[in-house]
Short mmCIF file of C-alpha atoms and ligand atoms in Angstrom, two decimals:
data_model
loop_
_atom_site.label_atom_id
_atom_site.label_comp_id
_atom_site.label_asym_id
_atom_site.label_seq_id
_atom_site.Cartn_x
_atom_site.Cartn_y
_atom_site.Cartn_z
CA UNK A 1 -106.64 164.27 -118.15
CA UNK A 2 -106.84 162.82 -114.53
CA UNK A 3 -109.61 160.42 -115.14
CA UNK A 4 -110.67 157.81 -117.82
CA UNK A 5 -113.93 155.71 -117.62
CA UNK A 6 -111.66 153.17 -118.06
CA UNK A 7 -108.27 152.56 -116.96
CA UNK A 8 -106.43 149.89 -117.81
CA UNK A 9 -103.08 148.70 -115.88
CA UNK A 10 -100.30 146.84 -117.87
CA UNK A 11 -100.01 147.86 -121.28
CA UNK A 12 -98.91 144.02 -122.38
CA UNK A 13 -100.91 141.56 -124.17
CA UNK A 14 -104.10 141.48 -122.01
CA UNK A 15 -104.39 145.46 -121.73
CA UNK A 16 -103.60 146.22 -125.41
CA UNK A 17 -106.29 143.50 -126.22
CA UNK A 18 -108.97 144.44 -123.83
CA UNK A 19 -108.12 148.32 -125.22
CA UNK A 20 -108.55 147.22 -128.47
CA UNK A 21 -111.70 145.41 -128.02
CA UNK A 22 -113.91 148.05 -125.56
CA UNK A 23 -113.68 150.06 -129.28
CA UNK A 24 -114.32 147.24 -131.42
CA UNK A 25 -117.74 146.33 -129.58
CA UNK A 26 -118.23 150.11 -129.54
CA UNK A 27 -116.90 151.44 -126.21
CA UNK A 28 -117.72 155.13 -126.37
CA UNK A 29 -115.93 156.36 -123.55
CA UNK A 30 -112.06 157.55 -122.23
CA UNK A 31 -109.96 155.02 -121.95
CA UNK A 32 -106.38 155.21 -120.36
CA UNK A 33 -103.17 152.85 -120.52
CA UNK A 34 -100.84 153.07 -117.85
CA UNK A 35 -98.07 150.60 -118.41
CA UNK A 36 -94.47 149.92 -116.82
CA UNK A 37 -92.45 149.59 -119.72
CA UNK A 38 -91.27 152.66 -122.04
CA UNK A 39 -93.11 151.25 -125.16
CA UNK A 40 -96.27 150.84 -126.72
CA UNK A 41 -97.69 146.88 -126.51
CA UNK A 42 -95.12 144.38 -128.15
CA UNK A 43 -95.70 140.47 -128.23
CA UNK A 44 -93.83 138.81 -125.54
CA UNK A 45 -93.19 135.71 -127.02
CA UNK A 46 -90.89 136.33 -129.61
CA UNK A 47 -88.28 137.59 -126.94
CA UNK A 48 -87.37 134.38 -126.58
CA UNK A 49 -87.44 133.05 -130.50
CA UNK A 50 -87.11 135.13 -133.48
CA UNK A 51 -86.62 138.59 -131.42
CA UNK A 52 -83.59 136.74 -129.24
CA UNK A 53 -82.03 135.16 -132.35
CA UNK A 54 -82.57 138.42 -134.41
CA UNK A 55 -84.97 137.00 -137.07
CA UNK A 56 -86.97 139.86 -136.11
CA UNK A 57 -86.35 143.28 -135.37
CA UNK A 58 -88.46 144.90 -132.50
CA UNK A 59 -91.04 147.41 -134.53
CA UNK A 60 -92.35 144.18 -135.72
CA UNK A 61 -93.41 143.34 -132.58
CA UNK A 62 -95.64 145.85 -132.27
CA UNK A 63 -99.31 144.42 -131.09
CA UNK A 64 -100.66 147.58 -133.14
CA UNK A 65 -98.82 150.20 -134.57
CA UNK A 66 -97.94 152.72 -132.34
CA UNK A 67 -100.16 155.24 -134.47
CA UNK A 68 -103.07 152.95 -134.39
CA UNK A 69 -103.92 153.83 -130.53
CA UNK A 70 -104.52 157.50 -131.39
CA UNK A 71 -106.80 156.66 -134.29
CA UNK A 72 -108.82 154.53 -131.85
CA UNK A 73 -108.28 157.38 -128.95
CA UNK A 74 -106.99 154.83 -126.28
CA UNK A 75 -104.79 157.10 -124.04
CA UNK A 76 -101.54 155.73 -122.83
CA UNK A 77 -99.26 156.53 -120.04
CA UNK A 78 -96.29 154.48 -120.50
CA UNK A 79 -92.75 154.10 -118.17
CA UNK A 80 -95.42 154.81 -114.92
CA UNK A 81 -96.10 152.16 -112.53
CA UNK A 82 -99.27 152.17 -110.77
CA UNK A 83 -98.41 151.70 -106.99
CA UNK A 84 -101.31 152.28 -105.03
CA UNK A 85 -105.06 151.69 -105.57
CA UNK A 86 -107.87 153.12 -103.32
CA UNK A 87 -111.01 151.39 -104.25
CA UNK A 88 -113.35 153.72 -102.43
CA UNK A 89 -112.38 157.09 -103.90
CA UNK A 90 -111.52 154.80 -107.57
CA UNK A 91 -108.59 156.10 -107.96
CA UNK A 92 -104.69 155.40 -108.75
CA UNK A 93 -101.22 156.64 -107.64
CA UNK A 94 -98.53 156.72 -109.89
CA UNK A 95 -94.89 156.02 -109.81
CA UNK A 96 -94.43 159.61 -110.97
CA UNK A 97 -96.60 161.09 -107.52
CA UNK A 98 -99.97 161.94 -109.56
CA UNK A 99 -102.99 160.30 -109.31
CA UNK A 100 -105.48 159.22 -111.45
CA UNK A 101 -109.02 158.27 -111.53
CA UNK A 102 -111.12 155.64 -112.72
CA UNK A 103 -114.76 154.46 -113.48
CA UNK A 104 -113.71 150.56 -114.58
CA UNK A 105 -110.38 149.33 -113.45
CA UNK A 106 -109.14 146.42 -115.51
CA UNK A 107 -105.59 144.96 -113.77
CA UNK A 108 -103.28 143.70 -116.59
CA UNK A 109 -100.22 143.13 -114.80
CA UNK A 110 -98.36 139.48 -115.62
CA UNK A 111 -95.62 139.03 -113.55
CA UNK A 112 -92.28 139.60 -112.96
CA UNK A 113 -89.41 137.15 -113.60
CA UNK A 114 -89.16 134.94 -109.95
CA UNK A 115 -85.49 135.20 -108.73
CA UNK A 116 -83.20 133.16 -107.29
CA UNK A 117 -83.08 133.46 -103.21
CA UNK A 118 -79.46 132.37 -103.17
CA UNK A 119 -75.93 134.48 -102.70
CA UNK A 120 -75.14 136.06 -106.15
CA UNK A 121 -79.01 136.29 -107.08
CA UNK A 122 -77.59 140.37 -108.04
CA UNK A 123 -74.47 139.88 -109.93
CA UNK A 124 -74.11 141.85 -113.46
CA UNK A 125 -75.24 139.16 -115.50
CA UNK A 126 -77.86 137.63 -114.32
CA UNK A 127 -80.82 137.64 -116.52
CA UNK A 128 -84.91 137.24 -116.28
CA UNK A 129 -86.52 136.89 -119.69
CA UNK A 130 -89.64 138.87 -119.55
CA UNK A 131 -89.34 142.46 -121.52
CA UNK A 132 -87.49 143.96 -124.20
CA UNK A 133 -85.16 145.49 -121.68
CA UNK A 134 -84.30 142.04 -120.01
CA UNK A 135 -83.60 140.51 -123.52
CA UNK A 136 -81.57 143.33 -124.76
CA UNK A 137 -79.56 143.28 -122.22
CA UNK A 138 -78.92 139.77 -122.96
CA UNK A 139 -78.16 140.16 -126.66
CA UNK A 140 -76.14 143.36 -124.99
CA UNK A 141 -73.55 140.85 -123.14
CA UNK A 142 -73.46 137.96 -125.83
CA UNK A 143 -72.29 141.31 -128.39
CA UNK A 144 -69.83 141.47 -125.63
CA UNK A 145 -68.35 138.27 -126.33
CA UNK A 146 -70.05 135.85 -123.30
CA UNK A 147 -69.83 132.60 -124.43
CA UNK A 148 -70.12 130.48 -121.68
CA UNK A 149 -74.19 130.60 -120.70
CA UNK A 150 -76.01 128.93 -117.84
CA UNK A 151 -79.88 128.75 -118.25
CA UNK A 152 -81.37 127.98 -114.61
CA UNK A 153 -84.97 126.32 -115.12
CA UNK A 154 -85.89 123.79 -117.94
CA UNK A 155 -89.56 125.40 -118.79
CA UNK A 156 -90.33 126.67 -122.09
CA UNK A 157 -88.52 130.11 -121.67
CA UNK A 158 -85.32 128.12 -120.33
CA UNK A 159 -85.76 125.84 -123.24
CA UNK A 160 -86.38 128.49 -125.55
CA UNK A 161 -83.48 130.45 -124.92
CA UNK A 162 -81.43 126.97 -124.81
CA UNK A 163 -82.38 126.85 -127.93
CA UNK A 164 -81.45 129.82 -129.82
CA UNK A 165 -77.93 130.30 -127.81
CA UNK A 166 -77.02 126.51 -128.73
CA UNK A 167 -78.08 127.50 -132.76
CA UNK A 168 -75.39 131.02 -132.14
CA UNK A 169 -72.75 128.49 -131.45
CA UNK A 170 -72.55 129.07 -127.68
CA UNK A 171 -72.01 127.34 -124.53
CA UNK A 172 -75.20 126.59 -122.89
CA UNK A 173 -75.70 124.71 -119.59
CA UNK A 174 -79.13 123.99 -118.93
CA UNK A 175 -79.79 123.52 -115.06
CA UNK A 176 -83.27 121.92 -113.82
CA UNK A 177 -83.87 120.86 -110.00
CA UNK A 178 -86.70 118.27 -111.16
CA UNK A 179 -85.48 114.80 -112.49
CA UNK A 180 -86.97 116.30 -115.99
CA UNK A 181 -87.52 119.09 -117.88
CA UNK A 182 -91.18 120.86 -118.46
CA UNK A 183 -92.36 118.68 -115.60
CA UNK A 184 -94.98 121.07 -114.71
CA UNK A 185 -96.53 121.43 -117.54
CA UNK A 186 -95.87 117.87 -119.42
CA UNK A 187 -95.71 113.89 -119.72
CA UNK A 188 -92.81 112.44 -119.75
CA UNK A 189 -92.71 111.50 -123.27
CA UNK A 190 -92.49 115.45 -123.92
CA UNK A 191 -89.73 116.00 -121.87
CA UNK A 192 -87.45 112.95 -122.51
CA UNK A 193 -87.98 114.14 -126.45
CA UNK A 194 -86.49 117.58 -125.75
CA UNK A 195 -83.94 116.66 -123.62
CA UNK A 196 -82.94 114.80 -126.23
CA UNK A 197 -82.84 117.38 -128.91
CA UNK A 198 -81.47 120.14 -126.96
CA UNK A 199 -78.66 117.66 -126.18
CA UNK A 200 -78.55 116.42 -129.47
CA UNK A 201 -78.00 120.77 -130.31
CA UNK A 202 -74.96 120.43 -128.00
CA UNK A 203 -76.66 122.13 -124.88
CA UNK A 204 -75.34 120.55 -121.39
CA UNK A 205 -78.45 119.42 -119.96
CA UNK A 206 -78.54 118.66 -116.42
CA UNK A 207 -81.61 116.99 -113.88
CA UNK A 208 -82.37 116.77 -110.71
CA UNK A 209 -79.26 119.61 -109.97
CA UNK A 210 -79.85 122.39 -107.06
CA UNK A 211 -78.11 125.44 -107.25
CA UNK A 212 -76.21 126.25 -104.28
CA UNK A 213 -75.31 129.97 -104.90
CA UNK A 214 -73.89 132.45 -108.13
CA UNK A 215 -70.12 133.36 -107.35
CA UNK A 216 -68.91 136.56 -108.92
CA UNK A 217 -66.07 138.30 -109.60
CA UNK A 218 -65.84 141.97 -109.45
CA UNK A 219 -69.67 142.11 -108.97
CA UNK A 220 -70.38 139.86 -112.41
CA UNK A 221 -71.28 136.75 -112.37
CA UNK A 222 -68.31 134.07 -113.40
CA UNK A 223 -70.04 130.63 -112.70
CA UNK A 224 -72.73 128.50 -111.01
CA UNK A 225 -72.19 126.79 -107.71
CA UNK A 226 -74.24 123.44 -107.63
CA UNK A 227 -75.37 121.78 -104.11
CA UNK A 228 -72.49 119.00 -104.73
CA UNK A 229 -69.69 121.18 -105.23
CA UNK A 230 -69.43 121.53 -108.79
CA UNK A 231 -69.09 124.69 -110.30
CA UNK A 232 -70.18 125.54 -113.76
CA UNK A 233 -68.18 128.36 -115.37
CA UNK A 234 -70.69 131.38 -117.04
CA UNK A 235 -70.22 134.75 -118.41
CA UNK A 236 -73.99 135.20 -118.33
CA UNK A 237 -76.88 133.49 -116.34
CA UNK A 238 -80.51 133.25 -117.58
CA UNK A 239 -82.83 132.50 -115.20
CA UNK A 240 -86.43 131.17 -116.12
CA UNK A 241 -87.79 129.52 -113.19
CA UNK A 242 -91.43 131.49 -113.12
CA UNK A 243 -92.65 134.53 -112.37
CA UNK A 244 -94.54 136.42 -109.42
CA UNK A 245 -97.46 138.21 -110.14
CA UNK A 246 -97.40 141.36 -109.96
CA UNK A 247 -100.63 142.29 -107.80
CA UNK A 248 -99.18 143.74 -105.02
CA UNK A 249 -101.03 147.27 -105.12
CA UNK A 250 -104.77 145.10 -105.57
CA UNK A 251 -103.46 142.84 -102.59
CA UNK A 252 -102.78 146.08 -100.34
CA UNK A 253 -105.99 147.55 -101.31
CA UNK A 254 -108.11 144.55 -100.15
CA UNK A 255 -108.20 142.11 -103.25
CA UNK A 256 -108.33 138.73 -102.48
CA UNK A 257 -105.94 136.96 -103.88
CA UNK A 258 -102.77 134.31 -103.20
CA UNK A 259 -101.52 133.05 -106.22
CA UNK A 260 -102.24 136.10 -108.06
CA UNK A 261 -105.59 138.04 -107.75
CA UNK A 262 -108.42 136.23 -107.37
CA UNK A 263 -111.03 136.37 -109.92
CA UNK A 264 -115.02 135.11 -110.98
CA UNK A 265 -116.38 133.78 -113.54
CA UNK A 266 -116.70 137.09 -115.04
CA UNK A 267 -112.90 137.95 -114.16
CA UNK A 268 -113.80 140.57 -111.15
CA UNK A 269 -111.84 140.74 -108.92
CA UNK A 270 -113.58 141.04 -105.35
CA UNK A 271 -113.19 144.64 -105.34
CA UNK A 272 -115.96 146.77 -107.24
CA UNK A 273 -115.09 148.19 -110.40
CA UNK A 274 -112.07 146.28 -110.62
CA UNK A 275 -111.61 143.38 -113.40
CA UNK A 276 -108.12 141.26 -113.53
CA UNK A 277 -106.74 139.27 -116.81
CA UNK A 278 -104.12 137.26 -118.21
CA UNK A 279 -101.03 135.84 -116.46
CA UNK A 280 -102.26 137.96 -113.25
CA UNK A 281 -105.53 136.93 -112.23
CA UNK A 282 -106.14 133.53 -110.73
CA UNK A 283 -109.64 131.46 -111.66
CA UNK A 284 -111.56 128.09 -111.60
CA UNK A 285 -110.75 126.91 -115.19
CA UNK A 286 -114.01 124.76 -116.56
CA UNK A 287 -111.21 123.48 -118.62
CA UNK A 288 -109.22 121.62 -115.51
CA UNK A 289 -112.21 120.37 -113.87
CA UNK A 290 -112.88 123.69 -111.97
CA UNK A 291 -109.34 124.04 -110.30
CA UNK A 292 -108.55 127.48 -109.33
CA UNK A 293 -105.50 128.46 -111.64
CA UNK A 294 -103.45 131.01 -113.17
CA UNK A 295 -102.68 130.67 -116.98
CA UNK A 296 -99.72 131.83 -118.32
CA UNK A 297 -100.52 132.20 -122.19
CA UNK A 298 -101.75 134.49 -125.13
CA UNK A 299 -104.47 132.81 -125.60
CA UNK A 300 -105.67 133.28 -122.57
CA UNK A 301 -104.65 137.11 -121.74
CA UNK A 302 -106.09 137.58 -125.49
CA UNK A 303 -109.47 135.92 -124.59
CA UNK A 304 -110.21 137.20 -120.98
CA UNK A 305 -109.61 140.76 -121.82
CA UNK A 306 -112.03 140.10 -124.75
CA UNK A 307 -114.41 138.70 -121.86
CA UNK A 308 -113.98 141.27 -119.79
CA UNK A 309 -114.18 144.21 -122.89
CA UNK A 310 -117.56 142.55 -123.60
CA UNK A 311 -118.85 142.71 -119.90
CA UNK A 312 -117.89 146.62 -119.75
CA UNK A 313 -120.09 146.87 -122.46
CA UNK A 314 -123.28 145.07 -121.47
CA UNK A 315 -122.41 142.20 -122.70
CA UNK A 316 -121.33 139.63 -119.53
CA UNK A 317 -120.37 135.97 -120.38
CA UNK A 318 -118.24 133.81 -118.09
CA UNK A 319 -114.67 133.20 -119.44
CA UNK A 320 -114.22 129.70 -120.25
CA UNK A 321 -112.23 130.28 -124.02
CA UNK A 322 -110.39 126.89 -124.77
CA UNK A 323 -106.98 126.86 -123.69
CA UNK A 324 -103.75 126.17 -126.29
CA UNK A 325 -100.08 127.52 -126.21
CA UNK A 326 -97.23 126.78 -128.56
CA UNK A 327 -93.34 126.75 -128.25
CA UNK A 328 -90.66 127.02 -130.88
CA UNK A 329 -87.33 125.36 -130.22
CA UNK A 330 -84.84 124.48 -133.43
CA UNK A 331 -87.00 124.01 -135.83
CA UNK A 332 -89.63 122.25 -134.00
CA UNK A 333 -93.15 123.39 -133.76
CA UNK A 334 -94.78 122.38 -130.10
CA UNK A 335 -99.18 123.08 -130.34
CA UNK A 336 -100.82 122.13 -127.18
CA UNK A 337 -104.52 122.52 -126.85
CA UNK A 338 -106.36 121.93 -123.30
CA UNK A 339 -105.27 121.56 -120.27
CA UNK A 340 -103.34 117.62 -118.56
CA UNK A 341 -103.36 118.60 -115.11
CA UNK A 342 -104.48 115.59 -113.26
CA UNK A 343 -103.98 113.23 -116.18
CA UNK A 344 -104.25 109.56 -115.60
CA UNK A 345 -103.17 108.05 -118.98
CA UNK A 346 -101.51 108.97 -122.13
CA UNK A 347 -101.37 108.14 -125.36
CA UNK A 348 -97.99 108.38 -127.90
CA UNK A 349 -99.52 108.82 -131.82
CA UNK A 350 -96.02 108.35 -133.34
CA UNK A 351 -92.50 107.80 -132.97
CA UNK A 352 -90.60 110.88 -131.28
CA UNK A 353 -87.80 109.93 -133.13
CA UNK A 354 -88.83 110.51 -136.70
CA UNK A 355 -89.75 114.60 -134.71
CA UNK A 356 -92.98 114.15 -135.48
CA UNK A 357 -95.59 112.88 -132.96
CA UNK A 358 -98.27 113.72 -130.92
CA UNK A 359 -99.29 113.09 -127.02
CA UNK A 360 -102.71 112.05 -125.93
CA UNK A 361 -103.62 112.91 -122.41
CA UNK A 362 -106.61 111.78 -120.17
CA UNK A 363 -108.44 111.80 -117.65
CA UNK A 364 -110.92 109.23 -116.42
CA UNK A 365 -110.98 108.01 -120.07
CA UNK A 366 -111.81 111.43 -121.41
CA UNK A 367 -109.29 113.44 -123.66
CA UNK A 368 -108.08 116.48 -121.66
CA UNK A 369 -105.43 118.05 -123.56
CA UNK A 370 -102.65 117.18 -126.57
CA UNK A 371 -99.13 118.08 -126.83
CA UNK A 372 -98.12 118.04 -131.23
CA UNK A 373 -94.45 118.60 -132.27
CA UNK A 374 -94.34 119.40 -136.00
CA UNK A 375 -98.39 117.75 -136.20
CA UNK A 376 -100.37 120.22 -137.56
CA UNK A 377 -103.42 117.89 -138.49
CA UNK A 378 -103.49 116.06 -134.54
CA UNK A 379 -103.32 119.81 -133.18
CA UNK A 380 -106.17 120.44 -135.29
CA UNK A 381 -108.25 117.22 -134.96
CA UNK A 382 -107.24 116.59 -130.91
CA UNK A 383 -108.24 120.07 -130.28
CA UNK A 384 -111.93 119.69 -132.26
CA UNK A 385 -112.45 116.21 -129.88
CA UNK A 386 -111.47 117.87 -126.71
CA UNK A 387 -113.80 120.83 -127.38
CA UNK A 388 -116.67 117.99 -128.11
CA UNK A 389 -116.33 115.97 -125.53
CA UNK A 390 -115.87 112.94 -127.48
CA UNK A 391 -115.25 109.84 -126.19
CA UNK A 392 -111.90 108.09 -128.07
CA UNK A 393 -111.09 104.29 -129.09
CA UNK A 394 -107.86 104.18 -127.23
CA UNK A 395 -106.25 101.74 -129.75
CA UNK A 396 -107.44 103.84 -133.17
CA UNK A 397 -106.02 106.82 -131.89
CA UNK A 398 -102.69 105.19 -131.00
CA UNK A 399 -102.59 104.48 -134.70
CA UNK A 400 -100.79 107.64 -136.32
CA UNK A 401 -101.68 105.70 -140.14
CA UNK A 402 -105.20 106.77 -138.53
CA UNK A 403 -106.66 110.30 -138.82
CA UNK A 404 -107.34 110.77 -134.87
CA UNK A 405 -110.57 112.78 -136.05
CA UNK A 406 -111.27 108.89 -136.47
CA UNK A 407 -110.62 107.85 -133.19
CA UNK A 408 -113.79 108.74 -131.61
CA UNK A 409 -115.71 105.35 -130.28
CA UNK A 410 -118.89 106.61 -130.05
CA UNK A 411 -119.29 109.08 -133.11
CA UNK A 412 -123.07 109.72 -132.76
CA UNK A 413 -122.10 110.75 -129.28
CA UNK A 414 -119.72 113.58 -130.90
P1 LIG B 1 -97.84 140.99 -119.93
O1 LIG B 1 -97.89 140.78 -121.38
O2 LIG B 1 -96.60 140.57 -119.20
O3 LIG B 1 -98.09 142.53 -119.64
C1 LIG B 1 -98.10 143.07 -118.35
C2 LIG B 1 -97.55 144.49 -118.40
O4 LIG B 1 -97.90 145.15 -117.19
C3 LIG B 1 -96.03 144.52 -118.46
O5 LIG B 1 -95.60 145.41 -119.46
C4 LIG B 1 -95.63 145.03 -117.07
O6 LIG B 1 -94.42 145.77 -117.07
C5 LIG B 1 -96.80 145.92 -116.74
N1 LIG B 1 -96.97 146.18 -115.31
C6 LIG B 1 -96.75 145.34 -114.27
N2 LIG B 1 -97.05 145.94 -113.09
C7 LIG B 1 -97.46 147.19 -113.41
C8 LIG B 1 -97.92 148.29 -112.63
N3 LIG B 1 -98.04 148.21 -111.30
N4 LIG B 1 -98.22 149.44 -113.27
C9 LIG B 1 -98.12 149.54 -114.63
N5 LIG B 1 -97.73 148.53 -115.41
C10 LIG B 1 -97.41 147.36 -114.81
N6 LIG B 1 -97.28 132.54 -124.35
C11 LIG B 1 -97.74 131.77 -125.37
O7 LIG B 1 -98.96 131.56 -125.44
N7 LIG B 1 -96.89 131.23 -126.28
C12 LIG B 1 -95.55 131.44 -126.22
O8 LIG B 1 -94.80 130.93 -127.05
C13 LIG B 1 -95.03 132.28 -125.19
N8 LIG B 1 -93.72 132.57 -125.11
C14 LIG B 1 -93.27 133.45 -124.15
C15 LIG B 1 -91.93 133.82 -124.15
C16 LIG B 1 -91.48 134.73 -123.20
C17 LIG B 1 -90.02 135.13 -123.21
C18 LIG B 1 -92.35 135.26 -122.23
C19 LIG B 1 -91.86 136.24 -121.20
C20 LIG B 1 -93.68 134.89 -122.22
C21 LIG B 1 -94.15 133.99 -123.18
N9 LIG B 1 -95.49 133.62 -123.24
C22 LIG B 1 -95.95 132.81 -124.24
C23 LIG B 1 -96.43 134.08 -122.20
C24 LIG B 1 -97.18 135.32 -122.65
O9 LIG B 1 -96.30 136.26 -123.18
C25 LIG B 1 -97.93 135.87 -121.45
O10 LIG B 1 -98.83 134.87 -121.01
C26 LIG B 1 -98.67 137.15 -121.80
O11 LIG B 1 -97.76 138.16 -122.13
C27 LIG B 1 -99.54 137.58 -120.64
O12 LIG B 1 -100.13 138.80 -120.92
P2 LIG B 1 -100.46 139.81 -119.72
O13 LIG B 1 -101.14 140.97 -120.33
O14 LIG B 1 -101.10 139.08 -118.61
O15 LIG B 1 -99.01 140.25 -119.17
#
């Protein structure tokens, strides 16, 4: 086979998703995989958790098993990179010299693990988080006796990781260039609370800290040279500070795009015939006030390839799925549901120090988004008020005796 009325690129969470949902609303036609990686779809995030601290082995990672794809006839190429598109004569050339044609293109890329620009950025032991192979070859050099880890970047996969090396009795330096950790992507009640508990676990944590370069020995990396001089000893490096999108064949073929691919409301990209999802594809998000964004989550790879499955079918509707995302660290369970950019206010349900609370966030009085450690019933409830609209009593939800389904101030409004 050379063609597939459907080909979809990036055989991660998005493509197996949109795959698996062309058949379930009854897709009758070829479809084709074509994905980087040597193995069928796999969840991502446990590479970080219960895959990294070998909870769980890797065939239960499996999205579906790998026999499931045959029984639904979804073809896959896998260990092939697509590296060219050419959007007038629809088709694709592989990493292997073929080429391959398509009816619907649906780009399902992510990203690849941003790396550091400085001297050392390629020393043996230097690690991105992103695929089985990157995480295995982590778990490869810890087998080897390393002991002494630095973790560059205080997001969630930093923190993650952080997390389960501190819990195997290691040495972990944590190294982030803003004055706090998850500063993107929180308030800073969130991140004071877990740079608390990872140093509470023993983990070095350092703010505000720029790394100069990575000195090696040998051609493996030995430590971490900061802007002031210091250097921090490390058999092994981890570095989580983002990733790049990995668009470059739609960008060379016309696609507009920046920060990512551009995308509608319907997730096409402005080529015909060519769709973009998940961590990939950049788009105004109803659910931060129209801002053009990417979103780096399950949910939302899950949902827009579900969009986009529908719209290959007949059945267009603009993507605008409600955003959440969760993050294990020790044995604390983050829920977020929304989106805080541009938040003007927050409210603390709680005390962080009993490890159970939950954060408020607004904007112009309305409730945007909430971040829950170990609060099932908030996640729940904050999530059902955002998604209404609801107006909230500031002072009854900063009660946590109160059920914050109670908090609304207007509840013939909700
Ligand atoms: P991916 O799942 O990354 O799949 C893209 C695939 O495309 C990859 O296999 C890639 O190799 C392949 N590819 C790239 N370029 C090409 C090409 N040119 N040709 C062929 N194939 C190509 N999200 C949460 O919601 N909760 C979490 O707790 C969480 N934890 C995470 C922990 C880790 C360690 C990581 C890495 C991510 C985590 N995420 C989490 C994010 C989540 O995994 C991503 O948002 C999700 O995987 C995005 O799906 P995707 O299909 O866009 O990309």
């Amino acid at each position: 086979m050379n063609r597939a009325d459907v080909v979809i690129v990036g055989a991660g969470h998005g493509g197996a998703q949109c795959a698996i949902a062309l058949r379930q609303s009854g897709f009758p036609g070829t479809i084709m995989v074509i994905g980087r990686e040597p193995d069928y779809p796999y969840e991502r995030p446990p590479l970080s958790k219960e895959y990294f601290a070998r909870e769980k082995s890797f065939d239960r990672l499996y999205i579906r098993p790998p026999g499931f794809w045959a029984e639904k006839t979804i073809d896959f190429r896998l260990a092939t990179e697509v590296i060219e598109v050419d959007p007038d004569a629809k088709q694709l050339t592989l990493s292997d010299g073929a080429t391959f044609g398509y009816g619907k293109l649906v780009w399902a890329t992510g990203g690849d693990p941003r790396r550091l620009s400085c001297a050392g950025a390629d020393l043996t032991g230097v690690h991105g988080v992103r695929t089985r192979a990157d995480c295995d070859a982590l778990m490869a050099q810890i087998d080897a006796g390393a002991r002494r880890i630095a973790v560059i970047g205080g997001g969630f996969i930093g923190l993650e990781a952080a997390a389960v090396l501190s819990k195997m009795g290691l040495n972990v330096t944590l190294l982030e260039a803003l004055p706090r950790v998850l500063a993107r992507v929180a308030g800073e009640e969130l991140s004071a609370f877990y740079q608390q508990e990872h140093r509470d676990h023993g983990v070095d944590v350092r703010l505000g800290v720029a790394v100069e370069l990575l000195q090696g020995e040998e051609g493996r990396v030995t430590g971490v040279r900061l802007t002031d001089g210091e250097l921090i000893p490390a058999d092994a490096v981890i570095v989580g500070i983002g990733i790049v999108p990995a668009v470059g064949p739609l960008i060379r073929a016309g696609a507009r795009g920046g920060n990512g691919v551009d995308v509608d409301a319907n997730c096409r990209t402005s080529l015909p015939d060519i769709h973009a999802i998940g961590d990939c594809a950049a788009f105004a998000c109803d659910h931060a006030g129209g801002a053009v964004m990417r979103v780096e989550s399950v949910q939302n790879a899950n949902d827009m390839a579900t969009c986009v499955a529908k719209a290959i079918c007949g059945d267009e509707n603009p993507y605008n799925a409600f955003p959440w995302f969760w993050s294990n660290q020790y044995d604390l369970k983050l829920q977020t549901a929304g989106i805080n950019s541009g938040f003007d206010r927050t409210i603390l349900r709680g005390n962080p120090a009993d490890r159970t609370f939950s954060i408020l966030y607004f904007r112009q009085e309305q409730l945007i988004a909430i971040d829950c450690v170990n609060m099932v019933k908030d996640y729940v409830q904050g999530r059902k008020l955002i998604e209404s609209g609801a107006i909230i009593d500031f002072d009854r939800a900063s009660d946590p005796g109160a059920a914050l389904k109670d908090a609304i101030s207007d509840p013939i409004a909700a």
